[in-house]
Tab-separated table of C-alpha atoms in Angstrom:
chain	number	residue	atom	x	y	z
A	3	MET	CA	-0.084	0.099	-0.120
A	4	ALA	CA	1.254	3.528	-0.616
A	5	THR	CA	3.103	5.362	2.163
A	6	LEU	CA	2.279	8.660	3.605
A	7	ASP	CA	5.333	9.903	1.848
A	8	GLN	CA	4.351	8.511	-1.483
A	9	MET	CA	1.106	10.178	-0.793
A	10	ASN	CA	2.790	13.504	-0.139
A	11	GLU	CA	4.987	13.331	-3.413
A	12	TYR	CA	1.523	12.508	-5.435
A	13	PHE	CA	-0.425	15.108	-4.261
A	14	GLU	CA	2.205	17.473	-4.434
A	15	LYS	CA	3.195	16.917	-7.747
A	16	ASN	CA	-0.744	17.422	-8.640
A	17	ARG	CA	-1.851	20.229	-6.493
A	18	ASP	CA	-1.963	22.933	-8.908
A	19	THR	CA	-4.065	20.123	-11.324
A	20	HIS	CA	-6.288	19.672	-8.489
A	21	LEU	CA	-6.968	23.291	-7.344
A	22	ASN	CA	-7.766	23.901	-11.196
A	23	GLN	CA	-10.377	20.814	-11.055
A	24	MET	CA	-11.815	22.149	-8.030
A	25	LYS	CA	-12.540	25.890	-9.476
A	26	GLU	CA	-14.445	23.642	-12.638
A	27	PHE	CA	-16.730	22.037	-9.998
A	28	LEU	CA	-16.716	25.009	-7.892
A	29	SER	CA	-17.672	27.464	-10.796
A	30	ILE	CA	-21.404	25.603	-11.635
A	31	PRO	CA	-23.543	27.255	-9.757
A	32	SER	CA	-25.835	24.297	-8.400
A	33	ILE	CA	-28.174	26.227	-6.084
A	34	SER	CA	-31.169	23.509	-5.681
A	35	ALA	CA	-33.153	26.434	-3.805
A	36	LEU	CA	-33.673	27.866	-7.031
A	37	SER	CA	-35.447	26.642	-10.172
A	38	GLU	CA	-33.798	28.968	-12.670
A	39	HIS	CA	-30.418	26.708	-11.573
A	40	LYS	CA	-31.848	23.294	-12.807
A	41	ALA	CA	-29.668	22.602	-15.480
A	42	ASP	CA	-26.741	23.774	-13.516
A	43	MET	CA	-27.835	21.237	-11.195
A	44	LYS	CA	-27.509	18.699	-14.172
A	45	LYS	CA	-24.305	20.069	-14.905
A	46	ALA	CA	-22.714	19.637	-11.473
A	47	ALA	CA	-23.929	16.569	-11.508
A	48	GLU	CA	-22.545	15.300	-14.819
A	49	TRP	CA	-19.139	16.792	-13.765
A	50	LEU	CA	-19.080	14.700	-10.719
A	51	SER	CA	-19.797	11.680	-12.718
A	52	SER	CA	-17.295	12.979	-14.860
A	53	SER	CA	-14.526	12.976	-11.998
A	54	PHE	CA	-15.326	9.832	-10.752
A	55	LYS	CA	-14.720	8.306	-13.797
A	56	GLU	CA	-11.317	10.046	-13.871
A	57	ALA	CA	-10.253	8.878	-10.517
A	58	GLY	CA	-11.320	5.207	-11.616
A	59	LEU	CA	-14.282	4.195	-9.846
A	60	GLU	CA	-16.899	2.126	-11.838
A	61	ASN	CA	-21.134	1.546	-11.684
A	62	ILE	CA	-21.340	5.630	-12.008
A	63	SER	CA	-24.666	6.586	-12.125
A	64	ILE	CA	-26.875	9.663	-12.531
A	65	GLU	CA	-29.819	8.881	-10.606
A	66	SER	CA	-33.216	10.640	-10.987
A	67	THR	CA	-34.927	11.711	-8.023
A	68	GLU	CA	-38.637	13.857	-8.094
A	69	GLY	CA	-36.116	16.854	-7.528
A	70	HIS	CA	-32.361	17.139	-8.407
A	71	PRO	CA	-30.497	13.770	-9.325
A	72	VAL	CA	-28.352	11.525	-7.250
A	73	VAL	CA	-24.852	10.391	-8.284
A	74	TYR	CA	-23.410	6.932	-7.470
A	75	ALA	CA	-20.221	5.284	-8.072
A	76	ASP	CA	-18.161	2.579	-6.575
A	77	TRP	CA	-15.187	0.088	-6.859
A	78	LEU	CA	-15.571	-3.028	-5.280
A	79	HIS	CA	-12.672	-5.139	-6.246
A	80	ALA	CA	-11.198	-5.467	-2.514
A	81	GLY	CA	-12.582	-9.003	-1.614
A	82	GLY	CA	-13.098	-9.599	1.479
A	83	GLN	CA	-12.375	-6.440	2.851
A	84	PRO	CA	-14.786	-3.791	4.221
A	85	THR	CA	-16.975	-1.367	2.454
A	86	ILE	CA	-17.033	2.259	3.325
A	87	LEU	CA	-20.337	4.324	2.040
A	88	ILE	CA	-18.655	7.995	1.392
A	89	TYR	CA	-22.039	11.000	1.594
A	90	GLY	CA	-21.934	14.261	0.620
A	91	HIS	CA	-23.693	17.105	-1.520
A	92	TYR	CA	-22.986	18.975	-4.833
A	93	ASP	CA	-25.504	21.529	-4.380
A	94	VAL	CA	-24.769	24.963	-2.715
A	95	GLN	CA	-26.914	27.763	-0.816
A	96	PRO	CA	-28.183	31.098	-2.942
A	97	VAL	CA	-25.266	33.758	-2.813
A	98	ASP	CA	-27.204	36.801	-1.530
A	99	PRO	CA	-26.674	39.112	-0.835
A	100	LEU	CA	-24.212	39.402	-3.739
A	101	HIS	CA	-22.653	42.875	-2.776
A	102	LEU	CA	-20.948	41.430	0.133
A	103	TRP	CA	-18.708	39.127	-1.750
A	104	GLU	CA	-15.304	40.466	-2.464
A	105	SER	CA	-14.936	38.185	-6.157
A	106	ALA	CA	-17.819	36.560	-7.661
A	107	PRO	CA	-19.270	33.523	-6.245
A	108	PHE	CA	-18.874	31.246	-9.101
A	109	GLU	CA	-15.450	32.590	-9.902
A	110	PRO	CA	-13.499	30.595	-8.035
A	111	GLU	CA	-10.323	33.104	-6.610
A	112	ILE	CA	-7.340	31.872	-4.611
A	113	ARG	CA	-6.351	34.386	-1.772
A	114	ASP	CA	-4.059	34.184	1.473
A	115	ASP	CA	-4.011	30.429	0.254
A	116	LYS	CA	-7.975	30.045	0.717
A	117	MET	CA	-10.446	29.223	-1.844
A	118	PHE	CA	-13.088	31.875	-2.115
A	119	ALA	CA	-16.160	30.381	-3.961
A	120	ARG	CA	-19.887	29.248	-2.732
A	121	GLY	CA	-19.535	25.658	-2.035
A	122	SER	CA	-15.856	25.560	-1.521
A	123	THR	CA	-16.149	24.283	2.096
A	124	ASP	CA	-19.850	23.330	2.143
A	125	ASP	CA	-19.661	20.893	0.798
A	126	LYS	CA	-18.035	20.474	-3.012
A	127	GLY	CA	-14.526	20.788	-1.835
A	128	GLN	CA	-14.524	18.417	1.151
A	129	VAL	CA	-16.387	16.265	-1.335
A	130	PHE	CA	-13.768	16.432	-4.181
A	131	MET	CA	-11.185	16.047	-0.986
A	132	HIS	CA	-12.358	12.316	-1.042
A	133	VAL	CA	-12.582	11.965	-5.025
A	134	LYS	CA	-9.118	12.930	-5.110
A	135	ALA	CA	-8.043	11.084	-2.142
A	136	VAL	CA	-9.249	7.601	-4.212
A	137	GLU	CA	-7.751	8.720	-7.300
A	138	ALA	CA	-4.294	8.963	-5.244
A	139	LEU	CA	-4.581	5.556	-4.342
A	140	MET	CA	-5.736	4.059	-7.591
A	141	GLN	CA	-2.609	5.847	-9.462
A	142	LEU	CA	-0.279	4.867	-6.467
A	143	ASP	CA	-1.261	1.156	-6.156
A	144	GLY	CA	-3.459	0.324	-9.146
A	145	LYS	CA	-6.495	-0.479	-6.854
A	146	LEU	CA	-8.122	0.683	-3.510
A	147	PRO	CA	-7.563	-0.970	0.103
A	148	LEU	CA	-11.210	-1.365	0.483
A	149	ASN	CA	-14.214	-1.247	-1.573
A	150	VAL	CA	-15.724	2.344	-1.704
A	151	LYS	CA	-19.092	3.482	-2.483
A	152	PHE	CA	-20.282	7.078	-3.184
A	153	ILE	CA	-23.548	8.811	-2.717
A	154	ILE	CA	-23.711	12.263	-3.336
A	155	GLU	CA	-27.130	14.091	-3.701
A	156	GLY	CA	-28.200	17.614	-4.852
A	157	GLU	CA	-30.649	18.581	-2.535
A	158	GLU	CA	-28.673	18.575	1.307
A	159	GLU	CA	-29.514	22.545	1.326
A	160	VAL	CA	-33.044	22.409	0.931
A	161	GLY	CA	-33.866	19.363	3.623
A	162	SER	CA	-32.751	16.251	1.369
A	163	PRO	CA	-36.597	15.798	0.392
A	164	ASN	CA	-35.917	12.874	-1.618
A	165	LEU	CA	-33.107	11.329	-0.395
A	166	VAL	CA	-34.723	8.999	2.315
A	167	PRO	CA	-37.123	7.349	-0.442
A	168	PHE	CA	-34.011	6.668	-2.577
A	169	ILE	CA	-31.885	5.591	0.682
A	170	GLU	CA	-35.177	3.105	1.098
A	171	ASP	CA	-35.088	1.892	-2.423
A	172	HIS	CA	-31.476	1.153	-2.674
A	173	LYS	CA	-30.622	-0.348	0.732
A	174	GLU	CA	-28.885	-3.471	-1.137
A	175	GLN	CA	-26.769	-1.246	-3.679
A	176	LEU	CA	-25.826	1.302	-0.736
A	177	ALA	CA	-24.859	-1.559	1.703
A	178	ALA	CA	-21.553	-1.018	3.802
A	179	ASP	CA	-19.925	-1.376	6.859
A	180	THR	CA	-18.908	2.503	7.824
A	181	LEU	CA	-20.502	5.828	6.414
A	182	VAL	CA	-18.212	8.932	6.451
A	183	ILE	CA	-19.619	12.111	5.790
A	184	SER	CA	-16.944	15.361	5.493
A	185	ASP	CA	-19.226	18.350	5.722
A	186	THR	CA	-18.797	19.451	9.302
A	187	ALA	CA	-15.512	21.174	10.794
A	188	LEU	CA	-12.279	20.962	12.760
A	189	HIS	CA	-12.395	22.404	16.614
A	190	ALA	CA	-10.050	25.060	15.618
A	191	PRO	CA	-7.442	25.813	13.256
A	192	GLY	CA	-4.589	23.180	13.022
A	193	GLN	CA	-6.883	21.284	15.685
A	194	PRO	CA	-8.685	17.844	13.866
A	195	ALA	CA	-11.778	16.996	15.473
A	196	ILE	CA	-14.349	13.776	15.334
A	197	CYS	CA	-18.099	14.971	15.631
A	198	TYR	CA	-19.625	11.500	16.819
A	199	ALA	CA	-23.041	12.603	17.867
A	200	LEU	CA	-25.534	15.113	16.515
A	201	ARG	CA	-28.715	16.522	18.084
A	202	GLY	CA	-32.335	15.825	16.888
A	203	LEU	CA	-35.286	18.210	16.446
A	204	SER	CA	-38.966	18.412	17.626
A	205	GLY	CA	-40.514	21.866	16.835
A	206	VAL	CA	-43.952	22.731	17.535
A	207	GLN	CA	-46.314	26.038	17.401
A	208	ILE	CA	-48.685	26.806	20.070
A	209	ASP	CA	-51.433	28.680	18.999
A	210	VAL	CA	-54.215	30.502	21.468
A	211	TYR	CA	-57.360	31.622	20.571
A	212	GLY	CA	-59.876	33.819	22.917
A	213	ALA	CA	-62.474	36.136	22.039
A	214	LYS	CA	-63.548	35.661	18.232
A	215	SER	CA	-62.394	39.133	17.356
A	216	ASP	CA	-59.626	41.515	18.593
A	217	LEU	CA	-61.547	43.786	21.450
A	218	HIS	CA	-61.041	47.271	23.041
A	219	SER	CA	-58.720	46.883	26.001
A	220	GLY	CA	-60.765	49.550	28.023
A	221	VAL	CA	-64.221	47.692	27.490
A	222	TYR	CA	-63.134	44.119	27.853
A	223	GLY	CA	-59.577	44.223	29.511
A	224	GLY	CA	-59.717	42.458	32.706
A	225	GLY	CA	-63.125	40.612	32.037
A	226	LEU	CA	-61.342	38.146	29.484
A	227	GLN	CA	-58.682	36.209	29.338
A	228	ASN	CA	-55.806	37.574	27.390
A	229	PRO	CA	-54.510	35.159	24.791
A	230	ILE	CA	-51.060	36.690	25.439
A	231	HIS	CA	-51.172	36.708	28.858
A	232	ALA	CA	-51.898	32.696	28.501
A	233	VAL	CA	-48.772	32.148	26.340
A	234	ALA	CA	-46.646	33.508	28.530
A	235	GLU	CA	-47.999	31.449	31.249
A	236	ILE	CA	-47.619	28.732	29.400
A	237	LEU	CA	-44.319	29.361	28.078
A	238	ALA	CA	-42.665	30.067	32.000
A	239	SER	CA	-44.141	26.353	32.918
A	240	PHE	CA	-41.679	25.110	30.267
A	241	HIS	CA	-38.498	25.282	32.641
A	242	ASP	CA	-37.947	25.969	36.522
A	243	GLN	CA	-35.879	28.638	37.686
A	244	GLU	CA	-32.559	27.365	37.423
A	245	GLY	CA	-33.523	26.476	33.769
A	246	THR	CA	-34.389	22.640	33.797
A	247	ILE	CA	-37.312	21.670	31.666
A	248	ALA	CA	-40.344	21.116	33.555
A	249	VAL	CA	-42.148	18.811	31.437
A	250	ASP	CA	-43.108	15.708	32.892
A	251	GLY	CA	-41.066	12.622	31.224
A	252	PHE	CA	-39.035	14.979	29.351
A	253	TYR	CA	-35.563	13.484	30.487
A	254	ASP	CA	-36.698	9.653	30.927
A	255	SER	CA	-35.210	8.375	27.425
A	256	VAL	CA	-32.055	10.529	27.634
A	257	ARG	CA	-28.803	8.391	27.446
A	258	ASN	CA	-26.090	10.375	30.130
A	259	LEU	CA	-23.237	11.271	29.206
A	260	ASN	CA	-19.874	8.452	30.544
A	261	GLU	CA	-17.266	9.890	32.856
A	262	GLU	CA	-15.059	9.755	29.336
A	263	GLU	CA	-17.410	11.867	27.427
A	264	ARG	CA	-17.175	14.292	30.206
A	265	GLN	CA	-13.582	14.397	30.479
A	266	ALA	CA	-13.097	15.033	26.642
A	267	TYR	CA	-15.325	18.063	27.447
A	268	LYS	CA	-13.144	19.153	30.061
A	269	ASP	CA	-9.627	18.450	28.076
A	270	LEU	CA	-11.319	21.306	25.341
A	271	ASN	CA	-10.438	23.684	28.053
A	272	PHE	CA	-13.418	25.948	26.898
A	273	ASP	CA	-13.211	29.418	28.002
A	274	GLU	CA	-16.357	30.410	29.053
A	275	GLU	CA	-15.229	33.902	30.681
A	276	ALA	CA	-14.391	34.527	27.076
A	277	LEU	CA	-17.802	33.795	25.545
A	278	LYS	CA	-19.315	35.986	27.888
A	279	GLN	CA	-17.198	38.716	26.792
A	280	GLU	CA	-17.859	38.276	22.993
A	281	LEU	CA	-21.396	37.483	23.468
A	282	GLY	CA	-22.176	40.769	25.854
A	283	VAL	CA	-24.065	38.930	28.280
A	284	THR	CA	-22.729	38.727	31.868
A	285	GLU	CA	-23.795	35.085	32.697
A	286	LEU	CA	-24.256	31.824	30.711
A	287	PHE	CA	-27.647	30.030	31.936
A	288	GLY	CA	-28.712	26.605	31.375
A	289	GLU	CA	-29.205	23.044	32.845
A	290	PRO	CA	-27.318	22.968	36.337
A	291	GLY	CA	-24.447	20.498	36.628
A	292	TYR	CA	-23.272	20.795	33.131
A	293	SER	CA	-20.845	22.863	31.461
A	294	PHE	CA	-21.949	25.414	28.460
A	295	LEU	CA	-20.336	22.841	25.977
A	296	GLU	CA	-22.625	19.861	27.166
A	297	ARG	CA	-25.632	22.147	27.484
A	298	THR	CA	-25.516	23.064	24.145
A	299	SER	CA	-23.954	19.915	22.552
A	300	ALA	CA	-24.712	16.910	24.575
A	301	ARG	CA	-28.104	17.779	26.765
A	302	PRO	CA	-31.634	18.300	25.398
A	303	THR	CA	-33.284	21.600	25.220
A	304	LEU	CA	-36.497	23.540	24.699
A	305	GLU	CA	-36.120	26.792	23.045
A	306	VAL	CA	-38.681	29.679	22.228
A	307	ASN	CA	-38.113	30.884	19.129
A	308	GLY	CA	-40.826	33.269	18.447
A	309	VAL	CA	-43.850	35.046	20.186
A	310	PHE	CA	-46.274	36.247	18.260
A	311	GLY	CA	-50.066	38.447	18.740
A	312	GLY	CA	-51.764	41.415	19.312
A	313	PHE	CA	-50.449	44.895	18.128
A	314	SER	CA	-46.759	45.251	17.365
A	315	GLY	CA	-46.381	48.176	15.050
A	316	GLU	CA	-44.845	51.651	16.391
A	317	GLY	CA	-46.918	53.420	18.789
A	318	ILE	CA	-49.684	51.631	20.816
A	319	LYS	CA	-53.068	49.992	20.065
A	320	THR	CA	-55.694	49.293	23.110
A	321	VAL	CA	-56.393	46.096	21.974
A	322	LEU	CA	-57.181	42.807	23.725
A	323	PRO	CA	-55.959	40.159	20.700
A	324	ALA	CA	-58.206	37.321	20.055
A	325	GLU	CA	-55.235	34.759	19.490
A	326	ALA	CA	-51.331	34.800	20.014
A	327	GLY	CA	-48.832	32.244	19.797
A	328	ALA	CA	-45.239	30.509	19.904
A	329	LYS	CA	-42.616	28.561	18.138
A	330	ILE	CA	-40.730	26.201	20.076
A	331	THR	CA	-38.036	23.935	19.012
A	332	CYS	CA	-36.446	21.583	21.026
A	333	ARG	CA	-33.079	19.509	20.373
A	334	LEU	CA	-32.687	16.270	21.402
A	335	VAL	CA	-29.719	13.522	22.688
A	336	PRO	CA	-30.047	9.897	22.243
A	337	ASP	CA	-32.357	7.934	22.784
A	338	GLN	CA	-34.869	10.791	22.814
A	339	ASP	CA	-37.826	10.259	20.150
A	340	PRO	CA	-39.171	13.391	18.410
A	341	ALA	CA	-42.839	12.067	18.089
A	342	GLU	CA	-42.767	10.924	21.702
A	343	ILE	CA	-41.288	14.460	22.827
A	344	VAL	CA	-44.099	16.322	20.845
A	345	GLU	CA	-46.849	13.828	22.879
A	346	LYS	CA	-45.064	15.196	25.987
A	347	LEU	CA	-45.200	18.852	24.865
A	348	LYS	CA	-49.357	18.451	24.137
A	349	ALA	CA	-49.683	16.824	27.612
A	350	HIS	CA	-48.022	19.417	29.160
A	351	VAL	CA	-49.653	22.348	27.265
A	352	GLU	CA	-52.904	20.516	28.048
A	353	LYS	CA	-52.198	20.475	31.656
A	354	HIS	CA	-50.859	24.149	32.011
A	355	LYS	CA	-53.327	26.440	30.029
A	356	PRO	CA	-55.172	28.972	31.641
A	357	GLU	CA	-58.851	28.765	31.574
A	358	GLY	CA	-60.854	30.803	29.160
A	359	VAL	CA	-58.920	30.040	25.876
A	360	LYS	CA	-58.337	27.229	23.212
A	361	VAL	CA	-55.273	25.998	22.879
A	362	THR	CA	-53.500	23.996	19.638
A	363	VAL	CA	-50.108	22.287	19.373
A	364	THR	CA	-49.164	21.714	15.874
A	365	PRO	CA	-45.871	19.708	15.233
A	366	PHE	CA	-43.294	20.571	12.392
A	367	ASP	CA	-39.784	19.933	11.681
A	368	GLN	CA	-38.497	16.717	13.417
A	369	GLY	CA	-35.250	14.673	13.493
A	370	ARG	CA	-33.975	11.888	15.133
A	371	PRO	CA	-30.682	12.305	17.122
A	372	PHE	CA	-27.211	10.614	16.136
A	373	ILE	CA	-24.787	8.784	17.796
A	374	THR	CA	-21.495	6.734	17.394
A	375	PRO	CA	-19.985	5.013	20.216
A	376	PHE	CA	-17.415	7.002	21.532
A	377	ASP	CA	-15.137	4.052	21.405
A	378	HIS	CA	-15.988	2.754	18.014
A	379	PRO	CA	-12.681	1.298	16.111
A	380	ALA	CA	-13.891	3.686	12.991
A	381	LEU	CA	-13.818	6.809	15.094
A	382	LYS	CA	-10.541	5.649	16.393
A	383	ALA	CA	-9.305	4.894	13.357
A	384	ALA	CA	-10.077	8.435	11.896
A	385	SER	CA	-8.522	9.793	15.149
A	386	ASP	CA	-5.168	8.428	14.033
A	387	SER	CA	-5.417	9.434	10.833
A	388	TYR	CA	-5.548	13.094	11.559
A	389	GLU	CA	-3.041	12.707	14.111
A	390	LYS	CA	-0.501	11.682	11.531
A	391	VAL	CA	-0.916	14.829	9.341
A	392	TYR	CA	-1.896	17.326	11.944
A	393	LYS	CA	0.775	15.971	14.340
A	394	VAL	CA	-2.095	17.125	17.270
A	395	PRO	CA	-4.113	14.988	19.002
A	396	THR	CA	-7.535	14.545	17.873
A	397	VAL	CA	-10.451	15.772	20.095
A	398	TYR	CA	-14.097	14.453	20.395
A	399	THR	CA	-16.808	16.551	19.952
A	400	ARG	CA	-20.691	16.389	19.825
A	401	GLY	CA	-22.591	18.439	17.293
A	402	GLY	CA	-25.251	21.132	18.879
A	403	GLY	CA	-27.081	21.360	15.576
A	404	SER	CA	-29.352	18.708	13.931
A	405	ILE	CA	-28.329	17.045	10.258
A	406	PRO	CA	-31.637	14.716	10.109
A	407	ILE	CA	-30.156	12.732	6.970
A	408	VAL	CA	-27.453	11.403	9.227
A	409	ALA	CA	-29.891	9.912	11.522
A	410	ASP	CA	-31.745	8.519	8.469
A	411	PHE	CA	-28.689	6.830	7.229
A	412	ASP	CA	-28.007	5.523	10.667
A	413	GLU	CA	-31.551	4.107	10.939
A	414	ILE	CA	-32.052	2.804	7.445
A	415	LEU	CA	-28.529	1.177	6.880
A	416	GLY	CA	-27.567	0.501	10.450
A	417	LEU	CA	-24.008	1.979	9.958
A	418	PRO	CA	-21.780	3.274	12.403
A	419	VAL	CA	-21.209	6.744	11.295
A	420	VAL	CA	-17.998	9.026	11.084
A	421	LEU	CA	-17.805	12.861	10.922
A	422	MET	CA	-14.512	14.032	9.824
A	423	GLY	CA	-14.826	17.545	8.186
A	424	PHE	CA	-12.149	19.670	7.199
A	425	GLY	CA	-13.854	23.098	7.126
A	426	LEU	CA	-13.572	25.675	9.451
A	427	GLU	CA	-16.200	27.172	11.354
A	428	THR	CA	-14.921	30.749	10.510
A	429	GLU	CA	-15.477	30.070	6.520
A	430	ASN	CA	-18.439	31.670	5.876
A	431	LEU	CA	-20.634	28.810	4.790
A	432	HIS	CA	-23.945	29.918	3.843
A	433	GLY	CA	-22.586	33.609	3.883
A	434	PRO	CA	-20.723	35.787	1.779
A	435	ASN	CA	-16.840	35.018	0.843
A	436	GLU	CA	-17.193	31.363	1.311
A	437	HIS	CA	-14.026	29.922	1.304
A	438	LEU	CA	-12.064	26.779	2.301
A	439	THR	CA	-8.448	26.959	3.879
A	440	LEU	CA	-5.997	25.401	1.385
A	441	GLU	CA	-3.957	23.905	4.306
A	442	ASN	CA	-6.820	21.618	5.365
A	443	PHE	CA	-7.603	20.631	1.807
A	444	ASP	CA	-3.598	19.515	1.502
A	445	LYS	CA	-3.913	17.935	4.996
A	446	GLY	CA	-7.420	16.547	4.589
A	447	LEU	CA	-6.566	14.394	1.076
A	448	ARG	CA	-3.155	12.789	3.093
A	449	VAL	CA	-5.686	12.482	6.081
A	450	LEU	CA	-8.228	10.748	3.809
A	451	GLY	CA	-6.061	8.739	2.264
A	452	ASP	CA	-4.512	7.171	5.330
A	453	TYR	CA	-8.107	6.490	6.684
A	454	TYR	CA	-8.715	4.479	4.041
A	455	GLN	CA	-6.143	1.860	4.353
A	456	ALA	CA	-6.520	2.176	8.217
A	457	LEU	CA	-10.165	1.324	7.850
A	458	SER	CA	-8.467	-1.689	5.376
A	459	ALA	CA	-6.926	-3.145	8.787
A	460	LEU	CA	-10.153	-3.275	10.441
A	461	SER	CA	-12.492	-6.574	10.138
A	462	LYS	CA	-16.163	-6.198	9.206
A	463	ASP	CA	-16.783	-7.539	12.878
A	464	GLU	CA	-14.998	-4.830	14.331
A	465	LEU	CA	-16.942	-2.378	12.458
A	466	LYS	CA	-20.237	-3.172	13.162
A	467	LYS	CA	-22.059	-1.125	15.186
């Protein structure tokens, strides 16, 4: 198998070629949210298909969905070796506001050893790295050390509406031993990180109805229940004074952090005082007994995202509103079930709603939490490969946000999921001047090449979740 030195030589020799190829990919305005870019979506899928062929992959297909296509490719000649499934997306976010870009979003430009273009870090650049890592091993060894499958979709930025049906319809084709996703970030510059868990999501809207129309507060105020007062009372009942969620049974299924995980958080040496200064707040707040990082990534939450009702324009209007409401999202952790949480919220609202109003609770966004065991061999191999190249220990983190499709892969295919990204949180993904730091592009190619080889040394039994 190719050594790290041989990979270094290959990537150094071909760096300019690879950067020019990446520019070609990034120059395609594959904005999935805008219908006028449908042809560009097809063009990006075709470009990716050609890149797969050039890398030496086989069984390449552009699979139609009810929306934008999925691109598939594989190489399956490593008899008896594990199979890795690599997921990513070729669609990108819209570019507005355009006037804040220092260079055209689809005219890639390198400045300060950073590639500026929409999609450079999220996620075209990181997908491209996997393609080139595979190509390098094919060129150096004439084969791959393990079996590889790619599934790259074109609708991640619009919620992947057609990917779950595709996965369910192609379970045998997508069967593998490990799923790898590079659509996340390093912990900090020069500090690799493996995200081994993501929180799930349950969202609801609470609507409170009083009288059949808005009323004059001077005539009816004090004699009828005010829907805004009722909303405030309901919202106040969701937490105790210290920040613990007061919904009956909310924590029943929560998988608690073990000591090794809590020590990993401590090892990050996160500066909470510096965070307070950065955010302009005097105190942090939340569930007692947990650090800020634990609260925001490993513990469940219930947050009010918006409150509405009555008059909020300039000046004052003496009105008793007919209705009011609030929008709420809960971030969930293993092993909480989004549908069960919605039912607990409904029961809580029913229990705490005041007399004189009608209240409805309507669910909306839902996604399951995901976790790969902290000590899984696939994670350990990824950590070792990072450390070989970056020369520092890898940190383990949980993501506070939600990527529902990760949990869908986990549930449908039953695979351990390895989130090993090469972006940085400061690279303006989704914003103007999105970029990819080329130091991490260079190191990431070597990490991935080494990781494929490390995974090939593990048995299928070791990789079972």
